[in-house]
Coordinates of C-alpha atoms and ligand atoms in Angstrom, one line a residue:
X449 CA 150.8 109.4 157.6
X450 CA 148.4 108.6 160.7
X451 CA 150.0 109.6 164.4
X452 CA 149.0 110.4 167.4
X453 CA 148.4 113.9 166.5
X454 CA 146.9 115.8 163.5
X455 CA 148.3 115.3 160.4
X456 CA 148.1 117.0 157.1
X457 CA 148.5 115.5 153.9
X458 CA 150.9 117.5 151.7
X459 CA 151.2 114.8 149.1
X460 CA 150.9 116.8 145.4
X461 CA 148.3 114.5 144.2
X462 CA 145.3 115.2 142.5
X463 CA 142.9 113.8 145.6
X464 CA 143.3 112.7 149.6
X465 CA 140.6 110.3 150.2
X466 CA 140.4 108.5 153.9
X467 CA 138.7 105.5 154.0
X468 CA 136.7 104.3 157.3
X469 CA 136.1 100.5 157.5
X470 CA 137.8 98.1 155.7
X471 CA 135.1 95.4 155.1
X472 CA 134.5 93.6 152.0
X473 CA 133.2 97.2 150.6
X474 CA 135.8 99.5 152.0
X475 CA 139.0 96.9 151.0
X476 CA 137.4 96.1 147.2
X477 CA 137.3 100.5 146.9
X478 CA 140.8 101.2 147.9
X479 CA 142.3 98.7 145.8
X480 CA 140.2 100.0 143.1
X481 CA 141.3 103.4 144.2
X482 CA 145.3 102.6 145.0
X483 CA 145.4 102.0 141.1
X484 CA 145.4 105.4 140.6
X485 CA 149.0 107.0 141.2
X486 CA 147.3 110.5 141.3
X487 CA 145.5 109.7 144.2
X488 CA 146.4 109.2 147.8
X489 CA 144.2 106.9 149.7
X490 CA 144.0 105.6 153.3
X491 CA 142.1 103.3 155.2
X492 CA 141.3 103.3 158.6
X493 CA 139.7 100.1 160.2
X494 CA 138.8 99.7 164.0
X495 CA 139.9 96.3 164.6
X496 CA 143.4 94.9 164.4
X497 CA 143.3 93.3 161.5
X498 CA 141.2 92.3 158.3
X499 CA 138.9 90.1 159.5
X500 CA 135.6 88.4 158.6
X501 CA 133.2 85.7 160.1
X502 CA 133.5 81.9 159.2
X503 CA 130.5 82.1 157.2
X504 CA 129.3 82.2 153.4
X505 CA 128.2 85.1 151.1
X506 CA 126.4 84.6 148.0
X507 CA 126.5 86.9 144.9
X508 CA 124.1 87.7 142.1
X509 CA 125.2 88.8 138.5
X510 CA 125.2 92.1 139.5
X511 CA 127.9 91.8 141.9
X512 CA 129.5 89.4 140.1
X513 CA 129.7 91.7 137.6
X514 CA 130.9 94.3 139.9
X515 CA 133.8 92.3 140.7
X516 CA 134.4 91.7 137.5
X517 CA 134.5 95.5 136.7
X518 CA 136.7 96.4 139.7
X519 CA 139.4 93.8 138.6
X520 CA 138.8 91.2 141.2
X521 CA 137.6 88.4 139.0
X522 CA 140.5 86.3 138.9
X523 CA 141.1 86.4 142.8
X524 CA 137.3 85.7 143.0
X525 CA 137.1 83.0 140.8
X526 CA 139.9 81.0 142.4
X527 CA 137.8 80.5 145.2
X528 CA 134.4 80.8 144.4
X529 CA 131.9 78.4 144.1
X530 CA 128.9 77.6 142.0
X531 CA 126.0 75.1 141.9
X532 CA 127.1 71.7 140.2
X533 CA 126.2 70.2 137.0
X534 CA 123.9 69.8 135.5
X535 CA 122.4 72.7 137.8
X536 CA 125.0 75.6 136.5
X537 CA 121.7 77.9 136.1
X538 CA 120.1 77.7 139.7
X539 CA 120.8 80.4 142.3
X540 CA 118.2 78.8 144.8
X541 CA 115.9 75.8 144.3
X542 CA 112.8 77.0 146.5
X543 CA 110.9 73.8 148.5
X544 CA 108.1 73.0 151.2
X545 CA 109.9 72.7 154.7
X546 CA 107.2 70.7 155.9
X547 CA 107.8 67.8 153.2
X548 CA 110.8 69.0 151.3
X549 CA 108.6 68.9 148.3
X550 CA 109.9 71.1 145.2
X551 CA 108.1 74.5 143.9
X552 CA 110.3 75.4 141.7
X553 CA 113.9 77.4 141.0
X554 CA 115.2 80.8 140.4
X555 CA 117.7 80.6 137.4
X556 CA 120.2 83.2 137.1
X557 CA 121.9 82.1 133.4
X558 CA 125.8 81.9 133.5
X559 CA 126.0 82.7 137.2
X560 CA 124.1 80.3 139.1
X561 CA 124.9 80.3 142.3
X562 CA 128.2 82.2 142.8
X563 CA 129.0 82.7 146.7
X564 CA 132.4 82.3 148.8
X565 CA 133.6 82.0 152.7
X566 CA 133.5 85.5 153.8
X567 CA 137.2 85.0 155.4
X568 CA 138.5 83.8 152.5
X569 CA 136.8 86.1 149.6
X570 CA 138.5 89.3 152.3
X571 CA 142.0 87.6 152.5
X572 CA 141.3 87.4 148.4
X573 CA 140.9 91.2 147.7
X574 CA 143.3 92.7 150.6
X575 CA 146.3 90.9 148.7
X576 CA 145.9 93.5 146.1
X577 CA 146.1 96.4 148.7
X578 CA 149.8 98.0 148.6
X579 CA 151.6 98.4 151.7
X580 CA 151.2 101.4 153.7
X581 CA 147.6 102.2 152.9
X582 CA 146.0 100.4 155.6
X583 CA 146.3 101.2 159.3
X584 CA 144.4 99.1 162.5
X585 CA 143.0 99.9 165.6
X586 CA 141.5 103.3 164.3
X587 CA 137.6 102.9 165.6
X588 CA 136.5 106.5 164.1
X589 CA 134.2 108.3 166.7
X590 CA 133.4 111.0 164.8
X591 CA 134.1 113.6 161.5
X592 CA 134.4 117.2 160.6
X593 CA 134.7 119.2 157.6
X594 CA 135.5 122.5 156.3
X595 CA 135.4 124.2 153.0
X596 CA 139.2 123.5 151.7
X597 CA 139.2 119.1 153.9
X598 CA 137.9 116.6 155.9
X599 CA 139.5 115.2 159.2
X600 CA 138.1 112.2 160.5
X601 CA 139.3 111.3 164.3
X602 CA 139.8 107.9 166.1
X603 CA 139.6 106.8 169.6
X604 CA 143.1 106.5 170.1
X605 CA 143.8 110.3 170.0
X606 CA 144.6 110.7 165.9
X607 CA 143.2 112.6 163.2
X608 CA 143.0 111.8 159.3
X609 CA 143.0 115.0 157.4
X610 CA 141.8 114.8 153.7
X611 CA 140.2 116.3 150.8
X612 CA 137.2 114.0 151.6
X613 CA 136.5 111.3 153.7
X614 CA 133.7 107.8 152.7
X615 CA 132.2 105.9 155.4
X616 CA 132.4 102.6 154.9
X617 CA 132.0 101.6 158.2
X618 CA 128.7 99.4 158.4
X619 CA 125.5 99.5 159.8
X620 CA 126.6 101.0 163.2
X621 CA 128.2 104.2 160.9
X622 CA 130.3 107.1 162.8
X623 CA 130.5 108.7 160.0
X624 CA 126.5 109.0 159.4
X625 CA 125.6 111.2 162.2
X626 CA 128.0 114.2 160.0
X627 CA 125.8 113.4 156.7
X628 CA 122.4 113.0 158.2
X629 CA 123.0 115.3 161.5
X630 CA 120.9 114.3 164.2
X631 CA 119.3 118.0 164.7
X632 CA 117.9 117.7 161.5
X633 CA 117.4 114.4 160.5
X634 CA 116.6 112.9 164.1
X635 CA 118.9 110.0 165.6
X636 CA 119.2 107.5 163.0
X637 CA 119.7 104.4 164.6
X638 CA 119.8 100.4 163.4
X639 CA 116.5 98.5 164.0
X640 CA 115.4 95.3 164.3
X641 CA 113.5 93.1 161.8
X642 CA 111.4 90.5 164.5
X643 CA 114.1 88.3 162.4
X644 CA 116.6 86.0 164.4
X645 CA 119.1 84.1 162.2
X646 CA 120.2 80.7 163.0
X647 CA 124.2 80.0 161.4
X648 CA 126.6 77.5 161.2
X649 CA 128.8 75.5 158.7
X650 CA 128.6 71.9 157.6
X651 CA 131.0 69.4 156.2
X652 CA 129.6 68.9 153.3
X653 CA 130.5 64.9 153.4
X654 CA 129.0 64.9 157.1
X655 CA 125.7 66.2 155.7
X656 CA 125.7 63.9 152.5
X657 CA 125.4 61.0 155.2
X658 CA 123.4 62.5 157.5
X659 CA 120.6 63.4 154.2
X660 CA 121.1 59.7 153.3
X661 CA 120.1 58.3 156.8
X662 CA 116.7 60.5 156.5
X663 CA 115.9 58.8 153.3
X664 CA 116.8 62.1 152.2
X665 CA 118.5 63.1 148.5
X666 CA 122.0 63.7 148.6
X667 CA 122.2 66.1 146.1
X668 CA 119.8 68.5 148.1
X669 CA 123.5 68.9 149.8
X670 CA 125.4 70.6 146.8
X671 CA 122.5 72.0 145.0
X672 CA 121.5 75.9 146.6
X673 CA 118.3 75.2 148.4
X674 CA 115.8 77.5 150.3
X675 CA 112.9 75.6 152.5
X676 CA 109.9 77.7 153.1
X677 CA 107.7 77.9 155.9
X678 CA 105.1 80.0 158.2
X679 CA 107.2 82.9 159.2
X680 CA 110.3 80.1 158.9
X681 CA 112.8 79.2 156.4
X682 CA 116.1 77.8 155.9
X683 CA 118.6 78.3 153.1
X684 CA 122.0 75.9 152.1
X685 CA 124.4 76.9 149.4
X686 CA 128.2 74.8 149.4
X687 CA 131.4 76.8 149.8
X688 CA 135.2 76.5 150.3
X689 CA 135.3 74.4 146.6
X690 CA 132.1 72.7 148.0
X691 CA 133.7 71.3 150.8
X692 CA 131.7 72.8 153.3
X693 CA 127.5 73.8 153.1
X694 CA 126.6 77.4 154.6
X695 CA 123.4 76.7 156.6
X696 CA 121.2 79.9 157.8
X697 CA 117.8 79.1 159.4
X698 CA 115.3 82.1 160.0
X699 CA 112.8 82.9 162.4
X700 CA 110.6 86.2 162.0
X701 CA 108.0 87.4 165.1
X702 CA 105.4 89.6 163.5
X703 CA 103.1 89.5 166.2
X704 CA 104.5 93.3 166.4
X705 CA 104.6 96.5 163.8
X706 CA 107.8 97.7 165.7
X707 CA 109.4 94.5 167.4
X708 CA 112.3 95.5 170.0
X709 CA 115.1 93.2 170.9
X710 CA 115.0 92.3 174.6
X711 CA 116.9 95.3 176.4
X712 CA 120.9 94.2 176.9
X713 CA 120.6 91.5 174.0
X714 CA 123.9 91.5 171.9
X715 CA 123.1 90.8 168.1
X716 CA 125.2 87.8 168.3
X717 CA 125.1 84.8 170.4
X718 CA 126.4 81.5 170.8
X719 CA 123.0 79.2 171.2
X720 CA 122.1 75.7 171.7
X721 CA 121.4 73.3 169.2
X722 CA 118.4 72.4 171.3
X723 CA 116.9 76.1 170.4
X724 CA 117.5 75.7 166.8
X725 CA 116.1 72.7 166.5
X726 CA 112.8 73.7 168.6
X727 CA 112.6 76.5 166.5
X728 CA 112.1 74.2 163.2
X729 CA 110.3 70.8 165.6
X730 CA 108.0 69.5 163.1
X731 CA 109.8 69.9 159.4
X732 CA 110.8 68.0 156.7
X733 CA 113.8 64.9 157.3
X734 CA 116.3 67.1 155.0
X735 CA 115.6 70.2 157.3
X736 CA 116.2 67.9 160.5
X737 CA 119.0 66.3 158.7
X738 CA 120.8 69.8 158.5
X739 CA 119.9 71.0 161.3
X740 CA 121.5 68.1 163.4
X741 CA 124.6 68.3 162.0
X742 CA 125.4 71.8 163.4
X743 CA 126.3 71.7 167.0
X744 CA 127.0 74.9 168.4
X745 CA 124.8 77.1 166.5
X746 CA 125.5 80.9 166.6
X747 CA 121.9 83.2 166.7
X748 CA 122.0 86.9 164.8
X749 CA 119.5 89.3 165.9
X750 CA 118.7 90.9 161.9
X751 CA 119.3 94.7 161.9
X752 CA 118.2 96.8 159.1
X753 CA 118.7 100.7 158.4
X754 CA 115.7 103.0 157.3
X755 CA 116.2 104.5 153.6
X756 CA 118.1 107.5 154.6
X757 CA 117.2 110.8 152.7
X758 CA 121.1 111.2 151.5
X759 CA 124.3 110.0 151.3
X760 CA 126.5 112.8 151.5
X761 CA 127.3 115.9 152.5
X762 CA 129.8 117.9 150.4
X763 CA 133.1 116.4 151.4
X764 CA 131.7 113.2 153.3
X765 CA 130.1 110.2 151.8
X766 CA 128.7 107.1 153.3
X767 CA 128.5 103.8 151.4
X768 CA 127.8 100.3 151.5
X769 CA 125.9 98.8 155.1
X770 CA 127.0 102.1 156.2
X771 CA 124.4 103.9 153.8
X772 CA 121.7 101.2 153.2
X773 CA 122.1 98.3 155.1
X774 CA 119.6 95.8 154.6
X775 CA 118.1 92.2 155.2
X776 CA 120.2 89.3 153.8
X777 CA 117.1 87.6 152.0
X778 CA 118.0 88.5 148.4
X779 CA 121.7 88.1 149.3
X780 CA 122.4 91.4 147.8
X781 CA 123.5 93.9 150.6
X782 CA 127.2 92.9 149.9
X783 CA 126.8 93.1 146.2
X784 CA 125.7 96.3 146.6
X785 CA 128.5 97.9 149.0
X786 CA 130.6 96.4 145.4
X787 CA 128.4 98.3 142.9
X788 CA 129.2 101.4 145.4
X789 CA 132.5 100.5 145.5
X790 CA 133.1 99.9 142.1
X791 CA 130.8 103.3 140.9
X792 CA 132.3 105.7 143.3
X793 CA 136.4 104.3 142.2
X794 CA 135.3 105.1 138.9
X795 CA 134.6 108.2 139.2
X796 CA 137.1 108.7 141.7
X797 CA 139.5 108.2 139.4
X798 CA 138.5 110.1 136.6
X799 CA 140.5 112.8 135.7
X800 CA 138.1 115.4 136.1
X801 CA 137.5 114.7 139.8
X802 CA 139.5 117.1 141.8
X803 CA 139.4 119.0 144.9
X804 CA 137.3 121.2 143.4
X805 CA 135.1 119.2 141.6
X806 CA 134.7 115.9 144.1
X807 CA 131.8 117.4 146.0
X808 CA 129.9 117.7 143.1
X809 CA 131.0 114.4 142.3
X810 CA 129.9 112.5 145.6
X811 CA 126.2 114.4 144.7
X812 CA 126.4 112.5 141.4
X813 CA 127.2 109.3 143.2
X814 CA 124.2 109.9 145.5
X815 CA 122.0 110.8 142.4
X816 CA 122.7 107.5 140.7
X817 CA 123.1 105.6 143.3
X818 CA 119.8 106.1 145.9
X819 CA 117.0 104.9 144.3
X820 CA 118.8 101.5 143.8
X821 CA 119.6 100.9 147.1
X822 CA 116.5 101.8 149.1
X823 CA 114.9 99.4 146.3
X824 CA 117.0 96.7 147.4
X825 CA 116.9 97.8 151.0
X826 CA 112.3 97.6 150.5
X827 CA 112.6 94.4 148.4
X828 CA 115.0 92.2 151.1
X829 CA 112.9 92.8 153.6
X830 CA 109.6 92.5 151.6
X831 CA 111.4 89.0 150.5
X832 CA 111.4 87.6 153.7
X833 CA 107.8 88.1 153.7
X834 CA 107.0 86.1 150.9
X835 CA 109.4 83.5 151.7
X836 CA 107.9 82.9 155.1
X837 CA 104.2 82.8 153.7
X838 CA 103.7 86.5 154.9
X839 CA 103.7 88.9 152.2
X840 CA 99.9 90.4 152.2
X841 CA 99.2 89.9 148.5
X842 CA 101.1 86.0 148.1
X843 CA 100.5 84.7 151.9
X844 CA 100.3 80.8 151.4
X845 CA 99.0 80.6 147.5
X846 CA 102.0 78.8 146.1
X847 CA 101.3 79.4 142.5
X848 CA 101.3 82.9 143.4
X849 CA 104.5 82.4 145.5
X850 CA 106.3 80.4 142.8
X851 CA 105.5 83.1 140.0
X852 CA 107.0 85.4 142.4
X853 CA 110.5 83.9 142.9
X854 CA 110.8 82.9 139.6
X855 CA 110.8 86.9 138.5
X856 CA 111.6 88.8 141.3
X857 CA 115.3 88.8 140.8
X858 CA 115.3 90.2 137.5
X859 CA 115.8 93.7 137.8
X860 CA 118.0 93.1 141.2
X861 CA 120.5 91.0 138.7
X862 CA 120.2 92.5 135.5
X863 CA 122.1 95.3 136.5
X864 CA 125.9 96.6 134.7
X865 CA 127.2 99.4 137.6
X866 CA 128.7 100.7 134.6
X867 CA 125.9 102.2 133.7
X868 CA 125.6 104.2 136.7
X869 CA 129.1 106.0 136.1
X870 CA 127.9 106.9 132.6
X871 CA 124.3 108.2 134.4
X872 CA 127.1 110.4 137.0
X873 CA 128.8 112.0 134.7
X874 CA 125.7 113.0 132.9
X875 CA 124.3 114.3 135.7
X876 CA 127.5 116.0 136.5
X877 CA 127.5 117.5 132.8
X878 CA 124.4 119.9 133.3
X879 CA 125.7 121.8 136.0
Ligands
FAD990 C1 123.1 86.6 158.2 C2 123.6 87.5 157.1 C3 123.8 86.9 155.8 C4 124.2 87.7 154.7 N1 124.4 87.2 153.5 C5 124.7 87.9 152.5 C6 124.8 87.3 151.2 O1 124.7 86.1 151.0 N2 125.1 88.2 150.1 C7 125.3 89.5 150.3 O2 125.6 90.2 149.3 N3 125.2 90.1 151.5 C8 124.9 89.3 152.6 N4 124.8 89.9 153.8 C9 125.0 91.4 153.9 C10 126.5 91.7 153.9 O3 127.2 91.0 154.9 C11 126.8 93.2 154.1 O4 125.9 93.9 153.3 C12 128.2 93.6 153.8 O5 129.1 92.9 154.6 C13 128.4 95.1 153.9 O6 129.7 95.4 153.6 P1 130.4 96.8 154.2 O7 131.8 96.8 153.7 O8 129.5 97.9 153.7 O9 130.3 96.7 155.8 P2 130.9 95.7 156.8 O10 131.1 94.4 156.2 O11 130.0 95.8 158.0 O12 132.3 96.3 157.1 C14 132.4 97.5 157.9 C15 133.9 97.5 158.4 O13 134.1 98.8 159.1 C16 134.7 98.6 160.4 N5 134.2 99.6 161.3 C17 133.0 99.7 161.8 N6 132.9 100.8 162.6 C18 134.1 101.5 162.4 C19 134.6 102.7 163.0 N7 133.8 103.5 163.7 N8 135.9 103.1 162.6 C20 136.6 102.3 161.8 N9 136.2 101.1 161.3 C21 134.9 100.7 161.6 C22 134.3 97.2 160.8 O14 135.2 96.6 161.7 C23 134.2 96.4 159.4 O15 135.5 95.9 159.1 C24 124.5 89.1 154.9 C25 124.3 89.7 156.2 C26 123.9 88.9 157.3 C27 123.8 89.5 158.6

């Protein structure tokens, strides 16, 4: 299909869709997407394999029920976790970091806490790809289009040529310069939040004992916890069948409207633990506790994108971090590169959607789609505000904080992606 050269697809199928990334967004869509025998799909990915980082991901409802709805809920399942008895409910429990004490929990009923190892939730979802749709070492550098297809090319000399092509390529995008063109939309480019995450990965064991010797409760090891603190905070949540606890601690700079990153900094870097733990000197024993038991820390620089003013561009669509990427406080940017994943297969694969009609389609998408995400995209980042005893109208009033967390989530959560495909194709309908 994909050589050194251009290559047409002559396949008599209904669609030709190329696929650019194959992240947790872009895998999920074409195995949503390879169900259908009408269609032909290929995915292009720059690196040399599937890969993720060594890290956890949490879901809400809504993407758990976007996984459920693209079919992925058994592999899912086998290898998620969720908070223990008798704490089924909590998705966070919220606390002081100075004193660990307790303000109070954000329920999400039947779904809890439901989060996975990155690596492991990928591996989950590519063994439903079929052979032969995925191809490595194709970093995209840029796309065309035309009235009758869309090629896509890649560093390595090739060419995809479709019927359409989706960019699910992350926050660093090639394919968002053809949708938002810089000449009229200016050069759209990632920026940074003043935010510096702190990672690592605990044995969960190692950090029962270590919560013990601070006097600390044990169970503050399994249960999903967030500690809150001036422009500070640290969350924990157990994955890998709670043998290991995913530890993010956060430090914001606000001293700035516009902070920049220090010119030549890579967004990821291996740090000391001596950093880390400067960075939190003076908190509770449970947040030391944790924080000693992670060695070699690594330090992410926290990009965001701007709300973009569309998505597509008649042939060419951008989803997911590629579209809308945003700050990881609600843990929702990868639940939402699902409900686009899951929307767009939908109507991907209805029969209606042709080479005639996908255009029109991919405006629907956008239509139902846009609103949604930048409200996600305004609501992380305004979450890390109120977490860190910023936000202008909560600051440090914890009764107003806690009335916050305990409601924010709602309309985030309460969300069926189904829904969407039924607003599409109404949309669709009155033209
Ligand atoms: C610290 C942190 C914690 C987070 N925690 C959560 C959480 O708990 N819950 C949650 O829902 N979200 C979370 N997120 C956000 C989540 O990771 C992203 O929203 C999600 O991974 C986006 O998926 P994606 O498939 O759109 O893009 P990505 O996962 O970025 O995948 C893009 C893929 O495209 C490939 N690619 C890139 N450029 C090209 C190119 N030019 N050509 C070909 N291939 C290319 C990349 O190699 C990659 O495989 C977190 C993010 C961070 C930084």
């Amino acid at each position: 299909m994909v050589a050194n050269s251009k290559v047409a697809n002559t396949q008599p199928k209904r669609l030709s869709i190329g696929i650019i990334g194959g992240g947790i967004g872009g895998v999920a869509l074409a195995v949503a997407l390879s169900r259908d025998s009408q269609l032909d799909v290929q995915l292009f990915e720059a690196a040399p394999q599937f890969s993720e980082i060594g890290a956890g991901v949490s879901f809400g409802p809504n993407a758990v029920k976007a996984i459920q709805r693209l079919g992925l809920e058994a592999p899912y399942q086998r290898i998620a976790d969720s908070s223990p008895a008798p704490f089924e409910d909590v998705w966070f429990e919220w606390r002081r970091g100075s004193d660990d004490t307790y303000l109070t929990a954000s329920l999400a009923p039947g779904v809890g806490q439901s989060s996975v190892h990155r690596a492991d939730f990928l591996d989950a979802i590519v063994a439903n790809l079929p052979e032969g749709i995925a191809h490595f070492g194709k970093l995209c550098i840029g796309v065309q289009q035309d009235a009758d297809s869309a090629t896509a090319s890649f560093d390595d000399g090739s060419h995809f040529k479709g019927d359409v092509i989706i960019g699910f390529d992350g926050i660093k995008s090639a394919v968002r310069p053809h949708v938002l063109p810089p000449e009229q939309y200016g050069e759209i480019t990632p920026f940074w939040s003043g935010t510096y995450a702190y990672r690592g990965m605990i044995p969960t064991r190692d950090l029962e004992a270590a919560l013990k010797a601070k006097g600390s409760e044990k169970r503050l090891a399994l249960v999903p916890q967030m500690y809150l603190g001036k422009d500070r905070h640290i969350l924990t949540f157990p994955v890998k069948q709670s043998q290991l606890v995913n530890v993010v601690g956060f430090i914001t700079d606000r001293s700035l409207p516009n902070p920049k990153l220090p010119e030549g900094e890579k967004w990821v870097q291996a740090v000391s633990q001596e950093e880390m733990l400067k960075v939190f000197a003076g908190w509770s024993p449970a947040c030391q506790a944790i924080l000693e038991c992670i060695p070699e820390p690594t330090r992410w620089a926290l990009h965001e994108l701007p709300e973009l003013a569309r998505y597509q561009r008649d042939r060419v669509l951008i989803v997911g971090d590629a579209a809308h990427a945003l700050l990881p406080h609600q843990g929702a940017g990868a639940g939402q590169a699902l409900e686009d994943a899951y929307v767009l297969a939908s109507l991907l694969t209805d029969e209606h959607c042709d080479r005639q009609t996908v255009g029109g389609v991919f405006a629907a998408f956008e239509q139902v789609r846009h609103a949604r995400t930048c409200k996600v995209q305004r609501t992380s980042h305004e979450a890390g505000d109120v977490y860190e005893y910023a936000d202008v109208g909560i600051g440090d009033d914890e009764t107003k904080l806690i009335k916050n967390l305990e409601t924010r989530f709602g309309w985030l959560w309460n969300h069926d992606p189904y829904h969407d495909v039924v607003a599409a194709w109404q949309y669709i309908s009155q033209f």
